[in-house]
Amino acid sequence: MTSVRAHPRAHPRHPHDDAPDTSAEFRRIAALPDGPSKEALRQDVVRAWMPMAERLAGQFRDRGEATEDLRQVAMVGLVKAVRRYDPDRGSAFESYAVPTVVGEVKRHFRDHLWGVHVPRRAQELRVQVRDAVQELTRSPDARTPKVADIAAHTGLSEEEVRAGMAARGGFAPLSLDAEPRGANDGLGLMDTLGSTEPSYERVVQRESLKPCLRGLSERERKILYLRFFCDETQSRIAGRLGISQMQVSRLLSDTCARLGRQAGARAV
């Protein structure tokens, strides 16, 4: 394993305390052809920069994600940074690695942790509002800022502030089994939701059929009434009307098909 040198804290190109000096290793990586030696050197560099990646991941604690998961995401960003960094561009590695790692963590939050879909603009407003609240409540005697206070501090409109505040619940939406605020009757949010009334569709169907039924003959209407409202069998209907069961079956089939066509035409 190649040893990587710890860089002095006072080095002007390395403002981070946990930034090692891997400039020589990156030059060697750029010169090596693809293969095991190049990959092994990249792994050494990744290990050297892991403390910085862990520190950056720690900045996102207490936001609804496990610390170990944040660490793993930060390591993915670090590996990407090591693979993509070009020392010939002249910039220090940390100036490229820091936004790469932070961007990977933020992308993880955006793509995987929102419990409901929240537009990108609302997510951005949420961050601005959260940061403003933290800044306005730093002193022990600070009061909870109002919408107007946050708007004045951020330059956002009060409507934008409210949108950012509303987006705060996107990471962890409330369970439908939870009790509504102030409720003490044991009912959950699910109990407050309405449901589709099945009779509405039946009413629409009946109203659509009424004009069509008026166009039927008396015998056709009677056959429909006995069959579908009185639940009579075809043989009993035939006996009551003095016709054969075959005639009843044909009349029912023809009448229902005609009503279906007429109702469909009216719906269009």
PDB file of C-alpha atoms in Angstrom:
ATOM      1  CA  MET A   1       0.000   0.000   0.000  1.00  0.00           C
ATOM      2  CA  THR A   2       1.297   3.447  -0.893  1.00  0.00           C
ATOM      3  CA  SER A   3       1.606   5.770   2.079  1.00  0.00           C
ATOM      4  CA  VAL A   4      -0.030   9.160   1.694  1.00  0.00           C
ATOM      5  CA  ARG A   5       1.515  12.119   3.465  1.00  0.00           C
ATOM      6  CA  ALA A   6      -0.462  14.172   5.942  1.00  0.00           C
ATOM      7  CA  HIS A   7      -0.318  17.761   4.824  1.00  0.00           C
ATOM      8  CA  PRO A   8       0.648  20.583   7.230  1.00  0.00           C
ATOM      9  CA  ARG A   9      -2.326  22.631   8.380  1.00  0.00           C
ATOM     10  CA  ALA A  10      -0.710  25.875   7.299  1.00  0.00           C
ATOM     11  CA  HIS A  11      -0.366  24.938   3.628  1.00  0.00           C
ATOM     12  CA  PRO A  12      -2.101  27.707   1.635  1.00  0.00           C
ATOM     13  CA  ARG A  13      -3.687  25.310  -0.861  1.00  0.00           C
ATOM     14  CA  HIS A  14      -5.258  23.109   1.824  1.00  0.00           C
ATOM     15  CA  PRO A  15      -7.596  25.146   4.040  1.00  0.00           C
ATOM     16  CA  HIS A  16      -9.157  21.990   5.510  1.00  0.00           C
ATOM     17  CA  ASP A  17      -7.531  20.456   8.590  1.00  0.00           C
ATOM     18  CA  ASP A  18      -8.245  16.958   7.318  1.00  0.00           C
ATOM     19  CA  ALA A  19      -6.830  17.496   3.808  1.00  0.00           C
ATOM     20  CA  PRO A  20      -3.830  15.228   3.088  1.00  0.00           C
ATOM     21  CA  ASP A  21      -1.227  15.981   0.449  1.00  0.00           C
ATOM     22  CA  THR A  22      -2.004  13.619  -2.432  1.00  0.00           C
ATOM     23  CA  SER A  23      -0.749  15.772  -5.295  1.00  0.00           C
ATOM     24  CA  ALA A  24       2.079  13.350  -6.115  1.00  0.00           C
ATOM     25  CA  GLU A  25      -0.306  10.399  -6.075  1.00  0.00           C
ATOM     26  CA  PHE A  26      -2.692  12.133  -8.451  1.00  0.00           C
ATOM     27  CA  ARG A  27       0.169  12.828 -10.871  1.00  0.00           C
ATOM     28  CA  ARG A  28       1.116   9.153 -10.746  1.00  0.00           C
ATOM     29  CA  ILE A  29      -2.518   8.118 -11.313  1.00  0.00           C
ATOM     30  CA  ALA A  30      -2.673  10.363 -14.374  1.00  0.00           C
ATOM     31  CA  ALA A  31       0.506   8.806 -15.754  1.00  0.00           C
ATOM     32  CA  LEU A  32      -0.412   5.150 -15.138  1.00  0.00           C
ATOM     33  CA  PRO A  33      -2.341   3.073 -17.691  1.00  0.00           C
ATOM     34  CA  ASP A  34      -5.623   1.507 -16.614  1.00  0.00           C
ATOM     35  CA  GLY A  35      -5.013  -1.582 -14.538  1.00  0.00           C
ATOM     36  CA  PRO A  36      -4.561  -2.963 -11.006  1.00  0.00           C
ATOM     37  CA  SER A  37      -1.747  -0.569 -10.061  1.00  0.00           C
ATOM     38  CA  LYS A  38      -3.742   2.500 -11.021  1.00  0.00           C
ATOM     39  CA  GLU A  39      -6.830   1.219  -9.188  1.00  0.00           C
ATOM     40  CA  ALA A  40      -4.828   0.382  -6.060  1.00  0.00           C
ATOM     41  CA  LEU A  41      -3.364   3.887  -5.974  1.00  0.00           C
ATOM     42  CA  ARG A  42      -6.835   5.387  -6.355  1.00  0.00           C
ATOM     43  CA  GLN A  43      -8.002   3.332  -3.371  1.00  0.00           C
ATOM     44  CA  ASP A  44      -5.103   4.633  -1.309  1.00  0.00           C
ATOM     45  CA  VAL A  45      -6.087   8.197  -2.149  1.00  0.00           C
ATOM     46  CA  VAL A  46      -9.733   7.499  -1.294  1.00  0.00           C
ATOM     47  CA  ARG A  47      -8.717   6.150   2.107  1.00  0.00           C
ATOM     48  CA  ALA A  48      -6.573   9.217   2.733  1.00  0.00           C
ATOM     49  CA  TRP A  49      -9.507  11.562   2.073  1.00  0.00           C
ATOM     50  CA  MET A  50     -12.132   9.559   3.956  1.00  0.00           C
ATOM     51  CA  PRO A  51     -11.939  11.728   7.119  1.00  0.00           C
ATOM     52  CA  MET A  52     -12.907  14.798   5.108  1.00  0.00           C
ATOM     53  CA  ALA A  53     -15.797  12.955   3.435  1.00  0.00           C
ATOM     54  CA  GLU A  54     -17.022  11.775   6.831  1.00  0.00           C
ATOM     55  CA  ARG A  55     -16.870  15.333   8.152  1.00  0.00           C
ATOM     56  CA  LEU A  56     -18.899  16.605   5.221  1.00  0.00           C
ATOM     57  CA  ALA A  57     -21.477  13.845   5.752  1.00  0.00           C
ATOM     58  CA  GLY A  58     -21.717  14.888   9.403  1.00  0.00           C
ATOM     59  CA  GLN A  59     -23.003  18.301   8.336  1.00  0.00           C
ATOM     60  CA  PHE A  60     -26.239  16.603   7.267  1.00  0.00           C
ATOM     61  CA  ARG A  61     -26.994  14.863  10.576  1.00  0.00           C
ATOM     62  CA  ASP A  62     -30.455  15.107  12.135  1.00  0.00           C
ATOM     63  CA  ARG A  63     -32.214  15.503   8.805  1.00  0.00           C
ATOM     64  CA  GLY A  64     -34.049  12.205   8.764  1.00  0.00           C
ATOM     65  CA  GLU A  65     -31.261   9.916   7.522  1.00  0.00           C
ATOM     66  CA  ALA A  66     -29.031   7.492   9.434  1.00  0.00           C
ATOM     67  CA  THR A  67     -25.443   8.633   9.975  1.00  0.00           C
ATOM     68  CA  GLU A  68     -24.002   5.465   8.461  1.00  0.00           C
ATOM     69  CA  ASP A  69     -26.132   5.874   5.315  1.00  0.00           C
ATOM     70  CA  LEU A  70     -24.936   9.473   4.961  1.00  0.00           C
ATOM     71  CA  ARG A  71     -21.359   8.278   5.342  1.00  0.00           C
ATOM     72  CA  GLN A  72     -21.800   5.691   2.586  1.00  0.00           C
ATOM     73  CA  VAL A  73     -23.287   8.275   0.220  1.00  0.00           C
ATOM     74  CA  ALA A  74     -20.403  10.659   0.955  1.00  0.00           C
ATOM     75  CA  MET A  75     -17.931   7.866   0.138  1.00  0.00           C
ATOM     76  CA  VAL A  76     -19.637   7.363  -3.220  1.00  0.00           C
ATOM     77  CA  GLY A  77     -19.108  11.062  -3.938  1.00  0.00           C
ATOM     78  CA  LEU A  78     -15.476  10.811  -2.837  1.00  0.00           C
ATOM     79  CA  VAL A  79     -14.798   7.857  -5.149  1.00  0.00           C
ATOM     80  CA  LYS A  80     -16.347   9.793  -8.038  1.00  0.00           C
ATOM     81  CA  ALA A  81     -14.188  12.816  -7.228  1.00  0.00           C
ATOM     82  CA  VAL A  82     -10.981  10.754  -7.140  1.00  0.00           C
ATOM     83  CA  ARG A  83     -11.813   9.109 -10.474  1.00  0.00           C
ATOM     84  CA  ARG A  84     -12.733  12.346 -12.234  1.00  0.00           C
ATOM     85  CA  TYR A  85     -10.138  14.722 -10.816  1.00  0.00           C
ATOM     86  CA  ASP A  86      -7.605  16.058 -13.319  1.00  0.00           C
ATOM     87  CA  PRO A  87      -4.464  17.472 -11.643  1.00  0.00           C
ATOM     88  CA  ASP A  88      -3.468  19.205 -14.887  1.00  0.00           C
ATOM     89  CA  ARG A  89      -6.280  21.713 -14.379  1.00  0.00           C
ATOM     90  CA  GLY A  90      -4.199  23.302 -11.632  1.00  0.00           C
ATOM     91  CA  SER A  91      -6.781  23.374  -8.824  1.00  0.00           C
ATOM     92  CA  ALA A  92      -6.351  21.621  -5.483  1.00  0.00           C
ATOM     93  CA  PHE A  93      -8.199  18.343  -5.139  1.00  0.00           C
ATOM     94  CA  GLU A  94     -10.338  19.469  -2.194  1.00  0.00           C
ATOM     95  CA  SER A  95     -11.737  22.360  -4.231  1.00  0.00           C
ATOM     96  CA  TYR A  96     -13.126  19.720  -6.576  1.00  0.00           C
ATOM     97  CA  ALA A  97     -13.907  17.004  -4.011  1.00  0.00           C
ATOM     98  CA  VAL A  98     -15.906  19.084  -1.534  1.00  0.00           C
ATOM     99  CA  PRO A  99     -18.699  20.154  -3.937  1.00  0.00           C
ATOM    100  CA  THR A 100     -18.711  16.668  -5.457  1.00  0.00           C
ATOM    101  CA  VAL A 101     -19.241  14.948  -2.091  1.00  0.00           C
ATOM    102  CA  VAL A 102     -21.748  17.525  -0.852  1.00  0.00           C
ATOM    103  CA  GLY A 103     -23.622  17.344  -4.154  1.00  0.00           C
ATOM    104  CA  GLU A 104     -23.861  13.565  -3.879  1.00  0.00           C
ATOM    105  CA  VAL A 105     -25.337  13.794  -0.382  1.00  0.00           C
ATOM    106  CA  LYS A 106     -27.832  16.485  -1.419  1.00  0.00           C
ATOM    107  CA  ARG A 107     -28.826  14.396  -4.443  1.00  0.00           C
ATOM    108  CA  HIS A 108     -29.448  11.467  -2.105  1.00  0.00           C
ATOM    109  CA  PHE A 109     -31.806  13.571   0.001  1.00  0.00           C
ATOM    110  CA  ARG A 110     -33.594  14.904  -3.063  1.00  0.00           C
ATOM    111  CA  ASP A 111     -34.045  11.573  -4.835  1.00  0.00           C
ATOM    112  CA  HIS A 112     -34.622   9.114  -1.992  1.00  0.00           C
ATOM    113  CA  LEU A 113     -35.825  10.722   1.207  1.00  0.00           C
ATOM    114  CA  TRP A 114     -38.868  12.760   0.285  1.00  0.00           C
ATOM    115  CA  GLY A 115     -41.944  10.860   1.452  1.00  0.00           C
ATOM    116  CA  VAL A 116     -44.088  12.707  -1.074  1.00  0.00           C
ATOM    117  CA  HIS A 117     -43.229  14.410  -4.331  1.00  0.00           C
ATOM    118  CA  VAL A 118     -42.144  17.980  -3.642  1.00  0.00           C
ATOM    119  CA  PRO A 119     -41.230  20.324  -6.530  1.00  0.00           C
ATOM    120  CA  ARG A 120     -37.592  21.375  -6.729  1.00  0.00           C
ATOM    121  CA  ARG A 121     -38.455  25.022  -6.012  1.00  0.00           C
ATOM    122  CA  ALA A 122     -40.310  24.032  -2.827  1.00  0.00           C
ATOM    123  CA  GLN A 123     -37.313  21.978  -1.712  1.00  0.00           C
ATOM    124  CA  GLU A 124     -35.037  24.992  -2.199  1.00  0.00           C
ATOM    125  CA  LEU A 125     -37.446  27.232  -0.279  1.00  0.00           C
ATOM    126  CA  ARG A 126     -37.540  24.667   2.533  1.00  0.00           C
ATOM    127  CA  VAL A 127     -33.749  24.870   2.910  1.00  0.00           C
ATOM    128  CA  GLN A 128     -33.788  28.684   2.906  1.00  0.00           C
ATOM    129  CA  VAL A 129     -36.542  28.815   5.504  1.00  0.00           C
ATOM    130  CA  ARG A 130     -34.848  26.203   7.703  1.00  0.00           C
ATOM    131  CA  ASP A 131     -31.508  28.044   7.608  1.00  0.00           C
ATOM    132  CA  ALA A 132     -33.199  31.367   8.321  1.00  0.00           C
ATOM    133  CA  VAL A 133     -35.018  29.942  11.358  1.00  0.00           C
ATOM    134  CA  GLN A 134     -31.729  28.578  12.700  1.00  0.00           C
ATOM    135  CA  GLU A 135     -30.002  31.932  12.239  1.00  0.00           C
ATOM    136  CA  LEU A 136     -32.854  33.876  13.847  1.00  0.00           C
ATOM    137  CA  THR A 137     -33.034  31.600  16.913  1.00  0.00           C
ATOM    138  CA  ARG A 138     -29.345  31.306  17.782  1.00  0.00           C
ATOM    139  CA  SER A 139     -29.578  33.341  20.973  1.00  0.00           C
ATOM    140  CA  PRO A 140     -31.165  31.630  24.022  1.00  0.00           C
ATOM    141  CA  ASP A 141     -33.807  34.345  24.427  1.00  0.00           C
ATOM    142  CA  ALA A 142     -34.768  34.472  20.742  1.00  0.00           C
ATOM    143  CA  ARG A 143     -38.459  34.078  19.995  1.00  0.00           C
ATOM    144  CA  THR A 144     -39.802  31.832  17.251  1.00  0.00           C
ATOM    145  CA  PRO A 145     -39.664  33.906  14.049  1.00  0.00           C
ATOM    146  CA  LYS A 146     -42.884  34.701  12.271  1.00  0.00           C
ATOM    147  CA  VAL A 147     -43.436  34.438   8.527  1.00  0.00           C
ATOM    148  CA  ALA A 148     -42.792  38.164   8.128  1.00  0.00           C
ATOM    149  CA  ASP A 149     -39.507  37.869  10.068  1.00  0.00           C
ATOM    150  CA  ILE A 150     -38.277  35.042   7.850  1.00  0.00           C
ATOM    151  CA  ALA A 151     -39.322  36.901   4.717  1.00  0.00           C
ATOM    152  CA  ALA A 152     -37.423  40.010   5.798  1.00  0.00           C
ATOM    153  CA  HIS A 153     -34.331  37.957   6.682  1.00  0.00           C
ATOM    154  CA  THR A 154     -34.239  35.969   3.416  1.00  0.00           C
ATOM    155  CA  GLY A 155     -35.665  38.440   0.925  1.00  0.00           C
ATOM    156  CA  LEU A 156     -38.379  35.924   0.034  1.00  0.00           C
ATOM    157  CA  SER A 157     -42.029  36.817  -0.213  1.00  0.00           C
ATOM    158  CA  GLU A 158     -44.303  35.677   2.601  1.00  0.00           C
ATOM    159  CA  GLU A 159     -46.005  33.299   0.151  1.00  0.00           C
ATOM    160  CA  GLU A 160     -42.627  31.700  -0.652  1.00  0.00           C
ATOM    161  CA  VAL A 161     -41.860  31.379   3.051  1.00  0.00           C
ATOM    162  CA  ARG A 162     -45.157  29.580   3.628  1.00  0.00           C
ATOM    163  CA  ALA A 163     -44.412  27.236   0.725  1.00  0.00           C
ATOM    164  CA  GLY A 164     -41.018  26.432   2.243  1.00  0.00           C
ATOM    165  CA  MET A 165     -42.599  25.798   5.632  1.00  0.00           C
ATOM    166  CA  ALA A 166     -45.218  23.530   4.076  1.00  0.00           C
ATOM    167  CA  ALA A 167     -42.489  21.479   2.378  1.00  0.00           C
ATOM    168  CA  ARG A 168     -40.871  20.637   5.717  1.00  0.00           C
ATOM    169  CA  GLY A 169     -43.129  17.601   6.151  1.00  0.00           C
ATOM    170  CA  GLY A 170     -42.090  16.054   2.840  1.00  0.00           C
ATOM    171  CA  PHE A 171     -39.340  13.914   4.375  1.00  0.00           C
ATOM    172  CA  ALA A 172     -41.657  12.242   6.871  1.00  0.00           C
ATOM    173  CA  PRO A 173     -45.344  12.474   5.929  1.00  0.00           C
ATOM    174  CA  LEU A 174     -47.832  11.889   8.725  1.00  0.00           C
ATOM    175  CA  SER A 175     -49.253   8.375   8.954  1.00  0.00           C
ATOM    176  CA  LEU A 176     -52.936   7.943   8.165  1.00  0.00           C
ATOM    177  CA  ASP A 177     -53.183   6.066  11.471  1.00  0.00           C
ATOM    178  CA  ALA A 178     -52.067   9.140  13.416  1.00  0.00           C
ATOM    179  CA  GLU A 179     -54.639  11.090  15.415  1.00  0.00           C
ATOM    180  CA  PRO A 180     -55.532  14.551  14.102  1.00  0.00           C
ATOM    181  CA  ARG A 181     -54.144  17.389  16.203  1.00  0.00           C
ATOM    182  CA  GLY A 182     -56.324  18.029  19.233  1.00  0.00           C
ATOM    183  CA  ALA A 183     -58.350  14.829  18.804  1.00  0.00           C
ATOM    184  CA  ASN A 184     -58.888  12.553  21.782  1.00  0.00           C
ATOM    185  CA  ASP A 185     -61.489  10.122  20.481  1.00  0.00           C
ATOM    186  CA  GLY A 186     -59.037   7.491  19.204  1.00  0.00           C
ATOM    187  CA  LEU A 187     -59.874   8.102  15.544  1.00  0.00           C
ATOM    188  CA  GLY A 188     -57.063   8.397  12.983  1.00  0.00           C
ATOM    189  CA  LEU A 189     -56.677  10.585   9.928  1.00  0.00           C
ATOM    190  CA  MET A 190     -57.959   7.694   7.805  1.00  0.00           C
ATOM    191  CA  ASP A 191     -61.318   8.006   9.558  1.00  0.00           C
ATOM    192  CA  THR A 192     -61.650  11.616   8.416  1.00  0.00           C
ATOM    193  CA  LEU A 193     -61.198  10.828   4.719  1.00  0.00           C
ATOM    194  CA  GLY A 194     -64.183  10.504   2.472  1.00  0.00           C
ATOM    195  CA  SER A 195     -64.725   7.693   0.003  1.00  0.00           C
ATOM    196  CA  THR A 196     -66.421   7.412  -3.349  1.00  0.00           C
ATOM    197  CA  GLU A 197     -70.144   6.802  -3.018  1.00  0.00           C
ATOM    198  CA  PRO A 198     -70.967   3.844  -5.295  1.00  0.00           C
ATOM    199  CA  SER A 199     -74.594   4.915  -5.612  1.00  0.00           C
ATOM    200  CA  TYR A 200     -73.573   8.046  -7.534  1.00  0.00           C
ATOM    201  CA  GLU A 201     -72.548   5.993 -10.544  1.00  0.00           C
ATOM    202  CA  ARG A 202     -75.774   4.016 -10.325  1.00  0.00           C
ATOM    203  CA  VAL A 203     -77.803   7.243 -10.331  1.00  0.00           C
ATOM    204  CA  VAL A 204     -75.967   8.459 -13.431  1.00  0.00           C
ATOM    205  CA  GLN A 205     -76.619   5.177 -15.207  1.00  0.00           C
ATOM    206  CA  ARG A 206     -80.322   5.209 -14.361  1.00  0.00           C
ATOM    207  CA  GLU A 207     -80.759   8.802 -15.462  1.00  0.00           C
ATOM    208  CA  SER A 208     -78.985   8.044 -18.713  1.00  0.00           C
ATOM    209  CA  LEU A 209     -81.291   5.069 -19.364  1.00  0.00           C
ATOM    210  CA  LYS A 210     -84.586   6.812 -18.589  1.00  0.00           C
ATOM    211  CA  PRO A 211     -85.100   8.358 -22.062  1.00  0.00           C
ATOM    212  CA  CYS A 212     -84.103   5.055 -23.678  1.00  0.00           C
ATOM    213  CA  LEU A 213     -86.588   3.074 -21.597  1.00  0.00           C
ATOM    214  CA  ARG A 214     -89.412   5.339 -22.730  1.00  0.00           C
ATOM    215  CA  GLY A 215     -88.806   4.175 -26.278  1.00  0.00           C
ATOM    216  CA  LEU A 216     -89.382   0.503 -25.464  1.00  0.00           C
ATOM    217  CA  SER A 217     -92.605  -1.337 -26.074  1.00  0.00           C
ATOM    218  CA  GLU A 218     -94.791  -2.220 -23.108  1.00  0.00           C
ATOM    219  CA  ARG A 219     -93.835  -5.903 -23.378  1.00  0.00           C
ATOM    220  CA  GLU A 220     -90.099  -5.088 -23.444  1.00  0.00           C
ATOM    221  CA  ARG A 221     -90.415  -2.860 -20.373  1.00  0.00           C
ATOM    222  CA  LYS A 222     -92.389  -5.544 -18.532  1.00  0.00           C
ATOM    223  CA  ILE A 223     -89.808  -8.235 -19.343  1.00  0.00           C
ATOM    224  CA  LEU A 224     -87.016  -6.004 -18.040  1.00  0.00           C
ATOM    225  CA  TYR A 225     -88.998  -5.183 -14.910  1.00  0.00           C
ATOM    226  CA  LEU A 226     -89.782  -8.828 -14.112  1.00  0.00           C
ATOM    227  CA  ARG A 227     -86.241  -9.990 -14.800  1.00  0.00           C
ATOM    228  CA  PHE A 228     -84.141  -7.273 -13.132  1.00  0.00           C
ATOM    229  CA  PHE A 229     -86.452  -5.793 -10.487  1.00  0.00           C
ATOM    230  CA  CYS A 230     -88.516  -8.831  -9.497  1.00  0.00           C
ATOM    231  CA  ASP A 231     -85.708 -11.350 -10.101  1.00  0.00           C
ATOM    232  CA  GLU A 232     -88.012 -13.639 -12.081  1.00  0.00           C
ATOM    233  CA  THR A 233     -86.533 -16.500 -14.136  1.00  0.00           C
ATOM    234  CA  GLN A 234     -86.930 -16.527 -17.886  1.00  0.00           C
ATOM    235  CA  SER A 235     -89.243 -19.554 -17.727  1.00  0.00           C
ATOM    236  CA  ARG A 236     -91.578 -17.837 -15.211  1.00  0.00           C
ATOM    237  CA  ILE A 237     -91.630 -14.672 -17.315  1.00  0.00           C
ATOM    238  CA  ALA A 238     -92.501 -16.752 -20.369  1.00  0.00           C
ATOM    239  CA  GLY A 239     -95.376 -18.385 -18.485  1.00  0.00           C
ATOM    240  CA  ARG A 240     -96.768 -15.043 -17.299  1.00  0.00           C
ATOM    241  CA  LEU A 241     -96.604 -13.516 -20.789  1.00  0.00           C
ATOM    242  CA  GLY A 242     -97.733 -16.610 -22.678  1.00  0.00           C
ATOM    243  CA  ILE A 243     -94.620 -16.829 -24.857  1.00  0.00           C
ATOM    244  CA  SER A 244     -91.727 -19.276 -25.058  1.00  0.00           C
ATOM    245  CA  GLN A 245     -88.611 -19.042 -22.916  1.00  0.00           C
ATOM    246  CA  MET A 246     -86.582 -18.729 -26.146  1.00  0.00           C
ATOM    247  CA  GLN A 247     -88.551 -15.595 -27.051  1.00  0.00           C
ATOM    248  CA  VAL A 248     -87.953 -14.140 -23.597  1.00  0.00           C
ATOM    249  CA  SER A 249     -84.217 -14.804 -23.909  1.00  0.00           C
ATOM    250  CA  ARG A 250     -84.036 -13.193 -27.365  1.00  0.00           C
ATOM    251  CA  LEU A 251     -86.086 -10.163 -26.295  1.00  0.00           C
ATOM    252  CA  LEU A 252     -83.914  -9.627 -23.241  1.00  0.00           C
ATOM    253  CA  SER A 253     -80.725  -9.873 -25.276  1.00  0.00           C
ATOM    254  CA  ASP A 254     -81.932  -7.555 -28.039  1.00  0.00           C
ATOM    255  CA  THR A 255     -83.406  -5.001 -25.634  1.00  0.00           C
ATOM    256  CA  CYS A 256     -80.295  -4.800 -23.443  1.00  0.00           C
ATOM    257  CA  ALA A 257     -78.021  -4.479 -26.478  1.00  0.00           C
ATOM    258  CA  ARG A 258     -80.172  -1.659 -27.878  1.00  0.00           C
ATOM    259  CA  LEU A 259     -80.270   0.167 -24.559  1.00  0.00           C
ATOM    260  CA  GLY A 260     -76.478  -0.126 -24.285  1.00  0.00           C
ATOM    261  CA  ARG A 261     -75.974   1.407 -27.725  1.00  0.00           C
ATOM    262  CA  GLN A 262     -78.388   4.224 -27.061  1.00  0.00           C
ATOM    263  CA  ALA A 263     -76.927   5.048 -23.650  1.00  0.00           C
ATOM    264  CA  GLY A 264     -73.410   4.985 -25.110  1.00  0.00           C
ATOM    265  CA  ALA A 265     -74.445   7.348 -27.891  1.00  0.00           C
ATOM    266  CA  ARG A 266     -75.969   9.760 -25.382  1.00  0.00           C
ATOM    267  CA  ALA A 267     -72.795   9.710 -23.287  1.00  0.00           C
ATOM    268  CA  VAL A 268     -70.731  10.717 -26.290  1.00  0.00           C
TER     269      VAL A 268
END
